[in-house]
Coordinates of C-alpha atoms in Angstrom, one line a residue:
Chain A
X40 CA 0.0 0.0 0.0
X41 CA 1.5 3.4 -1.0
X42 CA 2.1 6.1 1.6
X43 CA -0.9 8.5 1.5
X44 CA -0.1 12.1 0.6
X45 CA -2.6 13.7 2.9
X46 CA -1.1 17.1 2.6
X47 CA -1.4 17.2 -1.2
X48 CA -4.9 15.9 -1.1
X49 CA -6.0 18.4 1.5
X50 CA -4.3 21.3 -0.4
X51 CA -6.2 20.1 -3.5
X52 CA -9.5 20.6 -1.7
X53 CA -8.5 24.0 -0.4
X54 CA -7.3 25.1 -3.8
X55 CA -10.5 23.9 -5.5
X56 CA -12.6 25.9 -3.1
X57 CA -10.9 29.1 -4.3
X58 CA -9.5 28.4 -7.8
X59 CA -10.9 25.2 -9.3
X60 CA -9.2 25.9 -12.7
X61 CA -5.7 26.0 -11.4
X62 CA -3.2 23.9 -13.3
X63 CA -1.6 20.8 -11.9
X64 CA 1.9 22.4 -11.8
X65 CA 0.5 25.4 -9.9
X66 CA -1.2 23.1 -7.4
X67 CA 2.1 21.4 -7.0
X68 CA 3.8 24.8 -6.2
X69 CA 1.2 25.5 -3.5
X70 CA 1.4 22.0 -2.0
X71 CA 5.3 22.3 -2.0
X72 CA 5.0 25.6 -0.1
X73 CA 2.7 24.0 2.5
X74 CA 5.0 21.0 2.9
X75 CA 8.0 23.4 3.3
X76 CA 6.2 25.3 6.0
X77 CA 5.4 22.1 7.8
X78 CA 9.0 21.0 7.5
X79 CA 10.2 24.3 9.0
X80 CA 7.7 24.7 11.8
X81 CA 8.8 24.2 15.5
X82 CA 9.7 20.5 16.0
X83 CA 7.1 19.8 18.6
X84 CA 4.4 21.2 16.3
X85 CA 5.7 19.2 13.5
X86 CA 5.2 15.9 15.3
X87 CA 1.8 17.0 16.4
X88 CA 0.8 17.9 12.9
X89 CA 2.0 14.6 11.5
X90 CA -0.2 12.8 14.1
X91 CA -3.1 15.1 13.2
X92 CA -2.6 14.5 9.5
X93 CA -2.7 10.7 10.2
X94 CA -5.9 11.1 12.3
X95 CA -7.5 13.3 9.6
X96 CA -6.6 10.7 6.9
X97 CA -8.0 7.7 8.8
X98 CA -11.0 9.5 10.2
X99 CA -12.6 9.4 6.7
X100 CA -12.6 5.6 6.8
X101 CA -15.6 4.9 9.0
X102 CA -17.7 7.6 7.3
X103 CA -16.7 7.3 3.7
X104 CA -15.3 3.8 3.5
X105 CA -11.8 4.9 2.4
X106 CA -9.1 7.0 3.9
X107 CA -9.1 10.7 2.9
X108 CA -6.5 10.7 0.2
X109 CA -8.3 7.8 -1.6
X110 CA -11.7 9.6 -1.7
X111 CA -13.4 11.2 -4.6
X112 CA -13.3 15.0 -4.8
X113 CA -16.8 15.5 -3.4
X114 CA -16.2 13.2 -0.5
X115 CA -12.9 14.9 0.3
X116 CA -14.6 18.2 0.3
X117 CA -17.3 16.8 2.7
X118 CA -14.6 15.5 5.0
X119 CA -12.7 18.8 5.1
X120 CA -16.0 20.6 5.7
X121 CA -16.8 18.3 8.6
X122 CA -13.5 19.1 10.3
X123 CA -13.8 22.8 9.6
X124 CA -17.2 22.9 11.3
X125 CA -16.3 20.3 14.0
X126 CA -17.1 21.1 17.7
X127 CA -13.6 19.8 18.5
X128 CA -11.1 22.7 18.6
X129 CA -8.0 20.9 17.2
X130 CA -10.0 19.8 14.1
X131 CA -11.0 23.4 13.3
X132 CA -7.5 24.6 14.1
X133 CA -5.9 22.1 11.7
X134 CA -8.1 23.1 8.8
X135 CA -7.6 26.8 9.7
X136 CA -3.8 26.3 9.6
X137 CA -3.8 24.6 6.2
X138 CA -6.2 27.1 4.8
X139 CA -4.0 30.0 5.9
X140 CA -0.8 28.6 4.3
X141 CA -2.5 27.2 1.2
X142 CA -4.1 30.6 0.7
X143 CA -0.7 32.4 1.1
X144 CA 0.8 30.0 -1.4
X145 CA -2.1 30.4 -3.8
X146 CA -2.2 34.2 -3.7
X147 CA 1.6 34.3 -4.1
X148 CA 1.5 32.4 -7.4
X149 CA 1.6 35.3 -9.8
X150 CA 4.8 36.5 -8.1
X151 CA 6.6 33.1 -8.5
X152 CA 8.0 34.0 -11.9
X153 CA 9.4 37.2 -10.6
X154 CA 11.5 35.4 -8.1
X155 CA 15.2 36.4 -8.2
X156 CA 17.7 33.7 -7.6
X157 CA 18.7 33.4 -4.0
X158 CA 22.0 35.3 -3.5
X159 CA 23.8 34.1 -0.4
X160 CA 26.6 36.4 0.7
X161 CA 29.8 34.7 1.5
X162 CA 30.8 34.9 5.1
Chain B
X1376 CA 37.4 32.3 7.7
X1377 CA 38.0 28.5 7.3
X1378 CA 35.8 26.1 9.1
X1379 CA 37.7 25.2 12.2
X1380 CA 35.8 23.3 14.9
X1381 CA 37.3 25.3 17.7
X1382 CA 37.4 29.1 17.6
X1383 CA 38.9 31.4 20.1
X1384 CA 37.9 35.1 20.3
X1385 CA 37.9 37.9 22.8
X1386 CA 34.1 38.6 22.4
X1387 CA 31.5 36.3 21.0
X1388 CA 28.2 37.9 19.9
X1389 CA 25.4 35.4 19.4
X1390 CA 22.8 36.8 17.0
X1391 CA 23.0 39.4 14.3
X1392 CA 19.7 41.2 14.7
X1393 CA 19.4 44.8 15.9
X1394 CA 20.8 44.1 19.3
X1395 CA 23.7 41.9 18.2
X1396 CA 24.6 43.9 15.1
X1397 CA 24.8 47.2 17.0
X1398 CA 26.8 45.5 19.8
X1399 CA 29.2 43.7 17.5
X1400 CA 29.9 46.8 15.5
X1401 CA 30.7 49.0 18.5
X1402 CA 33.2 46.3 19.8
X1403 CA 34.8 45.8 16.4
X1404 CA 35.2 49.5 15.8
X1405 CA 36.8 49.8 19.3
X1406 CA 39.4 47.4 18.0
X1407 CA 38.2 44.3 19.9
X1408 CA 38.5 40.9 18.4
X1409 CA 34.8 39.9 17.8
X1410 CA 33.1 36.9 16.3
X1411 CA 29.4 37.3 15.6
X1412 CA 27.4 34.2 14.9
X1413 CA 24.0 33.9 13.3
X1414 CA 21.8 30.8 13.1
X1415 CA 20.3 31.8 9.7
X1416 CA 21.8 32.5 6.3
X1417 CA 23.5 35.7 5.1
X1418 CA 21.1 36.8 2.3
X1419 CA 20.9 39.8 0.2
X1420 CA 17.9 42.1 0.9
X1421 CA 16.6 41.3 -2.6
X1422 CA 17.1 37.5 -2.2
X1423 CA 13.3 37.2 -2.0
X1424 CA 10.5 39.7 -2.7
X1425 CA 9.5 41.4 0.5
X1426 CA 6.5 39.7 2.3
X1427 CA 6.5 36.9 -0.2
X1428 CA 6.3 33.1 0.6
X1429 CA 9.9 32.8 -0.6
X1430 CA 10.9 35.3 2.1
X1431 CA 8.9 33.4 4.7
X1432 CA 10.9 30.2 3.9
X1433 CA 14.3 31.8 3.6
X1434 CA 14.4 34.5 6.2
X1435 CA 11.8 33.7 8.9
X1436 CA 12.3 31.5 11.9
X1437 CA 10.4 28.2 11.5
X1438 CA 9.1 29.3 8.1
X1439 CA 7.0 32.0 9.8
X1440 CA 5.2 29.6 12.1
X1441 CA 5.4 30.7 15.8
X1442 CA 2.4 30.0 18.1
X1443 CA 2.2 30.9 21.7
X1444 CA -0.1 28.3 23.3
X1445 CA -2.8 29.1 25.8
X1446 CA -6.6 29.6 25.9
X1447 CA -6.2 32.4 23.5
X1448 CA -3.4 31.5 21.2
X1449 CA -1.2 34.1 19.5
X1450 CA 0.8 33.7 16.3
X1451 CA 4.0 35.6 15.9
X1452 CA 6.9 35.8 13.5
X1453 CA 10.6 36.4 13.9
X1454 CA 13.4 36.8 11.4
X1455 CA 16.2 34.2 11.2
X1456 CA 18.9 35.4 9.0
X1457 CA 21.8 37.9 9.2
X1458 CA 20.1 41.1 10.4
X1459 CA 17.3 39.2 12.1
X1460 CA 13.9 40.9 12.3
X1461 CA 15.2 44.0 10.7
X1462 CA 15.4 42.2 7.4
X1463 CA 11.8 41.1 7.3
X1464 CA 10.0 44.0 9.0
X1465 CA 8.9 47.3 7.6
X1466 CA 11.4 49.2 9.6
X1467 CA 8.9 51.6 11.2
X1468 CA 10.9 53.6 13.7
X1469 CA 10.3 55.5 16.9
X1470 CA 12.4 56.7 19.7
X1471 CA 11.0 55.3 22.9
X1472 CA 8.5 57.6 24.6
X1473 CA 10.0 59.1 27.8
X1474 CA 7.2 57.7 30.0
X1475 CA 8.2 54.2 29.0
X1476 CA 11.8 54.7 30.3
X1477 CA 10.5 56.4 33.4
X1478 CA 8.3 53.4 34.1
X1479 CA 11.1 50.9 33.6
X1480 CA 13.4 53.0 35.8
X1481 CA 10.9 53.1 38.7
X1482 CA 9.5 49.5 38.5
X1483 CA 12.7 47.6 37.7
X1484 CA 15.3 50.0 39.3
X1485 CA 17.2 50.5 36.0
X1486 CA 20.1 52.9 36.5
X1487 CA 20.7 55.8 34.2
X1488 CA 17.7 55.3 31.9
X1489 CA 15.8 58.3 30.7
X1490 CA 15.0 60.0 27.4
X1491 CA 17.7 62.7 27.7
X1492 CA 20.4 60.1 28.5
X1493 CA 19.3 57.9 25.7
X1494 CA 19.1 60.6 23.0
X1495 CA 22.8 60.3 22.0
X1496 CA 22.3 56.6 21.6
X1497 CA 19.3 57.1 19.3
X1498 CA 21.3 59.7 17.4
X1499 CA 24.3 57.4 17.0
X1500 CA 22.1 54.5 15.6
X1501 CA 20.2 56.9 13.3
X1502 CA 23.5 58.1 11.9
X1503 CA 24.2 54.6 10.6
X1504 CA 20.8 53.3 9.9
X1505 CA 19.0 56.2 8.3
X1506 CA 15.5 57.1 9.3
X1507 CA 13.2 59.0 6.8
X1508 CA 9.6 60.0 6.2
X1509 CA 7.6 59.0 3.1
X1510 CA 5.8 62.4 3.2
X1511 CA 3.8 63.0 0.0
X1512 CA 4.7 59.5 -1.3
X1513 CA 2.7 57.7 1.4
X1514 CA 0.0 55.5 0.0
X1515 CA -3.7 56.4 0.0
X1516 CA -4.5 53.3 2.0
X1517 CA -2.1 54.6 4.7
X1518 CA -3.5 58.1 4.6
X1519 CA -7.0 56.9 5.0
X1520 CA -6.3 55.9 8.6
X1521 CA -4.9 59.3 9.4
X1522 CA -7.9 61.0 7.8
X1523 CA -10.4 58.9 9.7
X1524 CA -8.6 59.4 13.0
X1525 CA -8.4 63.2 12.4
X1526 CA -12.1 63.3 11.6
X1527 CA -12.7 61.7 15.0
X1528 CA -10.4 64.4 16.6
X1529 CA -7.7 61.9 17.4
X1530 CA -3.9 62.2 17.2
X1531 CA -2.5 60.4 14.1
X1532 CA 1.0 60.6 12.7
X1533 CA 3.2 59.3 9.9
X1534 CA 5.8 57.0 11.4
X1535 CA 9.3 57.3 9.9
X1536 CA 11.0 54.2 8.6
X1537 CA 14.5 52.8 8.6
X1538 CA 14.5 53.4 4.9
X1539 CA 16.2 55.7 2.3
X1540 CA 13.4 57.0 0.0
X1541 CA 14.3 57.8 -3.6
X1542 CA 11.4 60.0 -4.3
X1543 CA 12.5 60.7 -7.9
X1544 CA 12.3 57.0 -8.8
X1545 CA 9.6 56.0 -6.4
X1546 CA 11.9 53.4 -4.8
X1547 CA 14.3 53.2 -2.0
X1548 CA 16.6 51.1 0.1
X1549 CA 15.7 49.5 3.4
X1550 CA 18.1 50.3 6.2
X1551 CA 18.2 46.8 7.7
X1552 CA 21.0 45.6 9.8
X1553 CA 22.6 43.7 6.9
X1554 CA 22.6 46.9 4.9
X1555 CA 24.0 49.1 7.7
X1556 CA 25.6 47.9 10.9
X1557 CA 26.6 44.4 9.7
X1558 CA 28.6 46.0 6.8
X1559 CA 30.4 48.3 9.3
X1560 CA 31.0 45.3 11.6
X1561 CA 32.7 43.4 8.8
X1562 CA 34.6 46.5 7.5
X1563 CA 36.0 47.0 11.1
X1564 CA 37.4 43.5 11.1
X1565 CA 34.6 41.6 12.8
X1566 CA 34.2 38.0 11.8
X1567 CA 30.6 37.1 10.8
X1568 CA 29.7 33.4 10.9
X1569 CA 26.2 32.7 9.5
X1570 CA 24.5 29.3 9.7
X1571 CA 25.9 28.8 13.2
X1572 CA 23.8 27.8 16.1
X1573 CA 24.9 27.9 19.7
X1574 CA 23.2 25.2 21.8
X1575 CA 24.6 26.0 25.2
X1576 CA 27.2 27.9 27.2
X1577 CA 29.4 26.8 30.1
X1578 CA 32.1 28.5 32.1
X1579 CA 35.6 27.0 32.2
X1580 CA 38.8 28.5 33.6
X1581 CA 37.6 32.1 33.4
X1582 CA 36.3 31.7 29.8
X1583 CA 32.9 30.9 28.2
X1584 CA 32.7 27.8 26.1
X1585 CA 29.9 28.1 23.6
X1586 CA 29.0 24.7 22.0
X1587 CA 27.0 24.5 18.9
X1588 CA 26.9 23.5 15.2
X1589 CA 27.6 25.0 11.9
X1590 CA 25.7 24.2 8.7
X1591 CA 28.1 23.8 5.8
X1592 CA 27.4 24.5 2.1
X1593 CA 26.5 20.8 1.8
X1594 CA 23.7 21.3 4.4
X1595 CA 25.4 19.1 6.9
X1596 CA 25.7 20.2 10.5
X1597 CA 29.2 20.1 12.0
X1598 CA 30.0 20.7 15.7
X1599 CA 31.8 23.9 16.6
X1600 CA 33.1 25.3 19.9
X1601 CA 33.9 28.9 20.7
X1602 CA 36.1 30.0 23.6
X1603 CA 35.6 33.6 24.6
X1604 CA 36.3 35.9 27.6
X1605 CA 33.0 37.7 27.0
X1606 CA 29.8 36.6 25.5
X1607 CA 26.9 38.9 24.4
X1608 CA 23.6 37.0 23.8
X1609 CA 21.3 38.7 21.3
X1610 CA 19.2 35.9 19.8
X1611 CA 15.9 37.6 20.3
X1612 CA 13.3 37.5 23.0
X1613 CA 12.4 33.8 22.6
X1614 CA 15.8 32.3 21.7
X1615 CA 17.9 34.2 24.2
X1616 CA 16.0 32.9 27.3
X1617 CA 15.9 29.4 25.7
X1618 CA 19.8 29.5 25.3
X1619 CA 20.2 30.8 28.9
X1620 CA 17.9 28.2 30.3
X1621 CA 19.7 25.4 28.4
X1622 CA 22.9 26.8 30.0
X1623 CA 21.6 26.7 33.5
X1624 CA 20.5 30.3 34.0
X1625 CA 16.8 30.5 35.0
X1626 CA 16.5 33.4 37.5
X1627 CA 13.8 35.6 35.9
X1628 CA 14.8 34.1 32.5
X1629 CA 11.9 33.5 30.2
X1630 CA 9.2 34.2 32.7
X1631 CA 7.9 37.5 31.4
X1632 CA 7.8 37.5 27.6
X1633 CA 5.6 40.2 26.3
X1634 CA 4.1 41.0 22.9
X1635 CA 2.2 43.7 21.1
X1636 CA -0.8 41.5 20.4
X1637 CA -2.9 42.7 17.5
X1638 CA -6.1 42.0 15.7
X1639 CA -6.9 43.1 12.2
X1640 CA -9.7 44.1 9.9
X1641 CA -10.0 44.6 6.2
X1642 CA -11.6 47.8 5.2
X1643 CA -13.1 48.3 1.7
X1644 CA -13.4 51.8 0.4
X1645 CA -15.5 53.3 -2.5
X1646 CA -12.4 53.9 -4.7
X1647 CA -8.9 52.5 -5.2
X1648 CA -6.6 53.1 -2.3
X1649 CA -4.1 50.2 -2.8
X1650 CA -1.7 50.1 -5.7
X1651 CA 1.0 47.5 -6.5
X1652 CA 3.9 49.9 -6.4
X1653 CA 2.8 51.7 -3.2
X1654 CA 5.4 52.3 -0.4
X1655 CA 4.7 50.3 2.7
X1656 CA 2.0 52.0 4.8
X1657 CA 3.2 54.3 7.6
X1658 CA 0.4 56.1 9.4
X1659 CA -0.5 55.3 13.0
X1660 CA -3.1 56.5 15.5
X1661 CA -1.4 57.5 18.8
X1662 CA -4.5 58.9 20.6
X1663 CA -5.0 55.9 22.9
X1664 CA -1.4 54.9 23.6
X1665 CA -0.2 53.3 25.8
X1666 CA -3.4 51.3 26.1
X1667 CA -3.6 50.6 22.4
X1668 CA -2.4 51.9 19.1
X1669 CA -3.6 51.5 15.5
X1670 CA -1.9 51.2 12.2
X1671 CA -2.0 49.9 8.7
X1672 CA -0.6 46.5 7.6
X1673 CA 1.0 45.3 4.4
X1674 CA -2.0 44.8 2.1
X1675 CA -0.8 42.9 -0.9
X1676 CA -3.3 40.5 -2.5
X1677 CA -1.6 37.6 -0.8
X1678 CA -1.9 39.3 2.7
X1679 CA -5.5 40.2 1.9
X1680 CA -6.2 36.6 0.8
X1681 CA -4.9 35.3 4.1
X1682 CA -6.7 37.9 6.1
X1683 CA -10.0 36.9 4.4
X1684 CA -9.3 33.2 4.1
X1685 CA -12.0 32.3 6.6
X1686 CA -14.6 33.4 4.0
X1687 CA -15.8 31.1 1.3
X1688 CA -15.8 33.9 -1.3
X1689 CA -12.3 35.2 -0.5
X1690 CA -10.8 34.6 -3.9
X1691 CA -13.5 36.5 -5.8
X1692 CA -13.5 39.2 -3.2
X1693 CA -9.8 39.8 -3.4
X1694 CA -9.6 39.4 -7.1
X1695 CA -12.3 42.0 -7.7
X1696 CA -11.7 44.5 -5.0
X1697 CA -8.2 44.3 -3.6
X1698 CA -7.3 47.7 -4.9
X1699 CA -10.1 49.2 -2.8
X1700 CA -9.0 47.3 0.3
X1701 CA -6.5 47.8 3.1
X1702 CA -5.6 45.8 6.2
X1703 CA -5.6 47.7 9.5
X1704 CA -4.7 46.7 13.0
X1705 CA -5.2 47.6 16.6
X1706 CA -2.5 46.4 19.1
X1707 CA -2.0 46.6 22.8
X1708 CA 0.7 45.5 25.2
X1709 CA -1.5 43.0 27.0
X1710 CA -0.7 39.3 27.8
X1711 CA 2.3 37.7 29.4
X1712 CA 4.1 34.6 28.3
X1713 CA 6.8 32.1 29.4
X1714 CA 9.6 30.5 27.4
X1715 CA 10.6 27.0 28.2
X1716 CA 12.7 24.2 26.6
X1717 CA 11.1 20.8 26.1
X1718 CA 13.3 17.8 26.7
X1719 CA 14.3 16.2 23.4
X1720 CA 13.2 19.2 21.3
X1721 CA 15.2 22.0 19.8
X1722 CA 12.5 24.7 19.6
X1723 CA 11.3 26.3 22.9
X1724 CA 7.7 26.3 23.8
X1725 CA 5.9 29.6 24.5
X1726 CA 2.7 29.8 26.6
X1727 CA 0.7 33.0 26.8
X1728 CA -2.0 34.2 29.2
X1729 CA -4.5 37.0 28.6
X1730 CA -6.6 38.5 31.3
X1731 CA -10.2 39.7 30.8
X1732 CA -8.8 43.2 31.0
X1733 CA -6.3 42.5 28.2
X1734 CA -9.1 41.3 26.0
X1735 CA -11.4 44.2 26.9
X1736 CA -8.7 46.7 25.8
X1737 CA -8.4 44.9 22.4
X1738 CA -12.2 44.8 22.2
X1739 CA -12.4 48.5 22.7
X1740 CA -9.5 49.1 20.3
X1741 CA -11.2 47.1 17.6
X1742 CA -14.3 49.2 17.9
X1743 CA -12.3 52.5 17.8
X1744 CA -10.4 51.3 14.8
X1745 CA -13.6 50.6 12.9
X1746 CA -15.0 54.0 13.9
X1747 CA -11.9 55.7 12.4
X1748 CA -12.2 53.6 9.2
X1749 CA -15.9 54.4 8.7
X1750 CA -15.0 58.1 9.3
X1751 CA -12.3 57.6 6.5
X1752 CA -15.0 56.5 4.1
X1753 CA -14.9 52.7 4.5
X1754 CA -18.0 51.1 2.8
X1755 CA -17.5 47.7 4.5
X1756 CA -15.3 46.3 7.2
X1757 CA -14.4 42.6 7.5
X1758 CA -13.0 41.8 11.0
X1759 CA -10.4 39.1 10.7
X1760 CA -11.9 37.2 13.6
X1761 CA -13.9 34.0 13.3
X1762 CA -17.6 34.5 14.0
X1763 CA -17.4 38.3 13.8
X1764 CA -20.0 40.0 11.5
X1765 CA -19.2 42.1 8.5
X1766 CA -19.8 45.8 9.3
X1767 CA -21.6 48.0 6.8
X1768 CA -22.1 51.2 8.8
X1769 CA -21.2 52.7 12.2
X1770 CA -24.5 51.4 13.4
X1771 CA -23.2 47.9 13.1
X1772 CA -20.5 48.6 15.7
X1773 CA -23.0 47.8 18.4
X1774 CA -22.8 44.1 17.2
X1775 CA -19.1 43.9 18.2
X1776 CA -18.5 42.2 21.6
X1777 CA -17.0 44.4 24.3
X1778 CA -14.4 41.7 25.2
X1779 CA -12.4 40.3 22.3
X1780 CA -13.5 36.8 21.3
X1781 CA -10.4 35.6 19.6
X1782 CA -10.0 32.0 18.3
X1783 CA -6.8 30.4 17.0
X1784 CA -4.7 32.5 14.7
X1785 CA -6.8 35.6 15.1
X1786 CA -4.4 37.3 17.4
X1787 CA -0.9 37.9 16.0
X1788 CA 2.2 39.8 16.8
X1789 CA 5.4 41.0 15.1
X1790 CA 7.0 42.4 18.3
X1791 CA 8.4 40.2 21.1
X1792 CA 10.4 41.4 24.1
X1793 CA 10.9 41.5 27.8
X1794 CA 11.8 37.8 28.5
X1795 CA 14.9 38.7 30.6
X1796 CA 14.3 42.2 32.0
X1797 CA 17.2 44.4 33.0
X1798 CA 17.5 46.4 36.3
X1799 CA 18.9 46.3 39.8
X1800 CA 15.8 44.8 41.4
X1801 CA 16.8 41.2 41.4
X1802 CA 13.4 40.0 42.3
X1803 CA 12.2 41.0 38.9
X1804 CA 15.2 41.1 36.6
X1805 CA 17.6 38.6 34.9
X1806 CA 20.4 41.1 34.2
X1807 CA 21.7 44.3 35.7
X1808 CA 20.9 47.8 34.4
X1809 CA 23.3 47.3 31.5
X1810 CA 22.5 43.7 30.5
X1811 CA 25.1 41.8 32.5
X1812 CA 23.5 38.6 33.6
X1813 CA 23.2 38.4 37.4
X1814 CA 25.8 36.2 39.0
X1815 CA 27.7 35.5 35.8
X1816 CA 31.0 37.2 34.9
X1817 CA 31.5 38.2 31.3
X1818 CA 28.0 37.1 30.2
X1819 CA 25.6 39.8 28.8
X1820 CA 22.2 40.0 27.2
X1821 CA 21.8 42.8 24.6
X1822 CA 18.6 42.4 22.7
X1823 CA 14.8 42.9 23.0
X1824 CA 14.8 40.4 25.9
X1825 CA 16.2 43.2 28.2
X1826 CA 13.3 45.6 27.6
X1827 CA 11.3 45.8 30.8
X1828 CA 7.9 45.9 29.1
X1829 CA 6.0 46.9 26.0
X1830 CA 7.3 50.0 24.3
X1831 CA 3.9 51.0 22.9
X1832 CA 5.7 52.0 19.7
X1833 CA 7.6 49.8 17.2
X1834 CA 10.4 48.5 19.4
X1835 CA 13.4 48.2 16.9
X1836 CA 14.6 51.8 17.7
X1837 CA 14.5 51.0 21.4
X1838 CA 16.4 47.7 21.0
X1839 CA 19.1 49.4 18.9
X1840 CA 19.5 52.4 21.3
X1841 CA 19.5 50.2 24.4
X1842 CA 22.1 47.9 22.8
X1843 CA 24.2 50.9 21.9
X1844 CA 24.0 52.2 25.5
X1845 CA 24.9 48.9 27.0
X1846 CA 27.7 48.2 24.6
X1847 CA 29.2 51.6 25.2
X1848 CA 28.9 51.0 29.0
X1849 CA 30.6 47.6 28.7
X1850 CA 33.5 49.2 26.7
X1851 CA 33.8 52.0 29.3
X1852 CA 33.9 49.5 32.1
X1853 CA 36.3 47.2 30.2
X1854 CA 33.7 44.4 30.5
X1855 CA 33.9 44.3 34.3

């Protein structure tokens, strides 16, 4: 069984909510940004977010019959919406976190081509 | 410099933000042998567009993710690169109000601290990192806040910036630490070591041993040890107490971290106020300080998108109307936090507490901010707070709760300080009036950690001037 890419699947849903027509490569840029943010966050949050992502992935199983990343787009959207409106605080917080960073990545897209090469200054 | 694993120096400065860069420069220019280490990279100002996602990943600590935990969480950001926070902020600049120094002097028994005595230190810093006004070049979005406040009869000003405006070409150069003090530090013979993290300090045979690691060009971490007679810690208000606590110093260290917590709204006007090539906004409302202040935030489409991301229609809203929109904030000095290390983890944990009074002040500030924006001609105001209603007229302000109801991520801050206050009252302070850590020879703090409380105004000017004062004093006393 392949390793589920929960983050990519979740970002797909969040991107579709705002810009359904986005190209696959642009979606990839947004997902990469969210992954980089997750990789850079404080280490104790990183572990917590990995566990949350696993919970989010598997929580779809009893409701939809498959884990989140294997669901059809409409079911994925329903699962995200259920967590977004959940009475449990950490579920809402998780969706709010991903929404914030997916949005930032999404809105930053037009500027990506303007990016200057990173110039590190020799010590 | 090659990459030796053991480095001996007279003075080790840990951190290259406003506190470290000013300290290191003074020592190097006084002819001392100084090594300044920085955990992040040494990057050009233009290495990434300002306030872009690339900048977040390159220049911010933890990719811009900092969360103080508690019933009311607070998200904050810090720089992590040569120049620290000065590289990623707007550089809004103020000299510290005299009443702030008076308060610190009285409550913390800080010697020789008043506005008159600090003025030469402000002037010395401003001679290196230039401070200028935008004047007529300020954006409409920024002016709207001033106009609205003045219509209410409130005091509102244009804040100067650490920035050199080129009015002829509608451009300019940021006066960050990497563009000013760090260059002078290197020119004076100081050794700058980026990508170097100090894990802990210990005392041995009259010297400080700083153990850490250095990230090479290949990305690999290699251990490095410094041996110095004198160490200045300037890692910022969260990392400085974390390093001190890892090194066995805990007396009033990391117990009193303070922020300028802020909440934001998006105001939509009846005409364009926001243009792609505008200078960063600069107007601030001072009428209610020190209880709370107001200002304008960076309002690029990306920032507006994030501010409105809780709404299902955010993309259409921003795409259609971003030029008519601006982000505005109210900020206070409320809340108090602690900094602690967690066994087995590298990053310290921050916990914050807000009293009902703190939240009431922000609730009142939010209402006042909206009053000013309606007076400035706002057609609609979108509070960036989950569950808050859109406001269409001043009559809707009655629908805002008196006490702020903030959920996760709604409260943010870009100013952190006061985790290791200075002064002679040892019951409340971690270091003496000039930053020397109590009970430790040759060990100093010289960054935002030392400030005894909120500055009300943007704190970078205070951090630089206090660092200049303390470094001057250390040179005068020959580090005794």
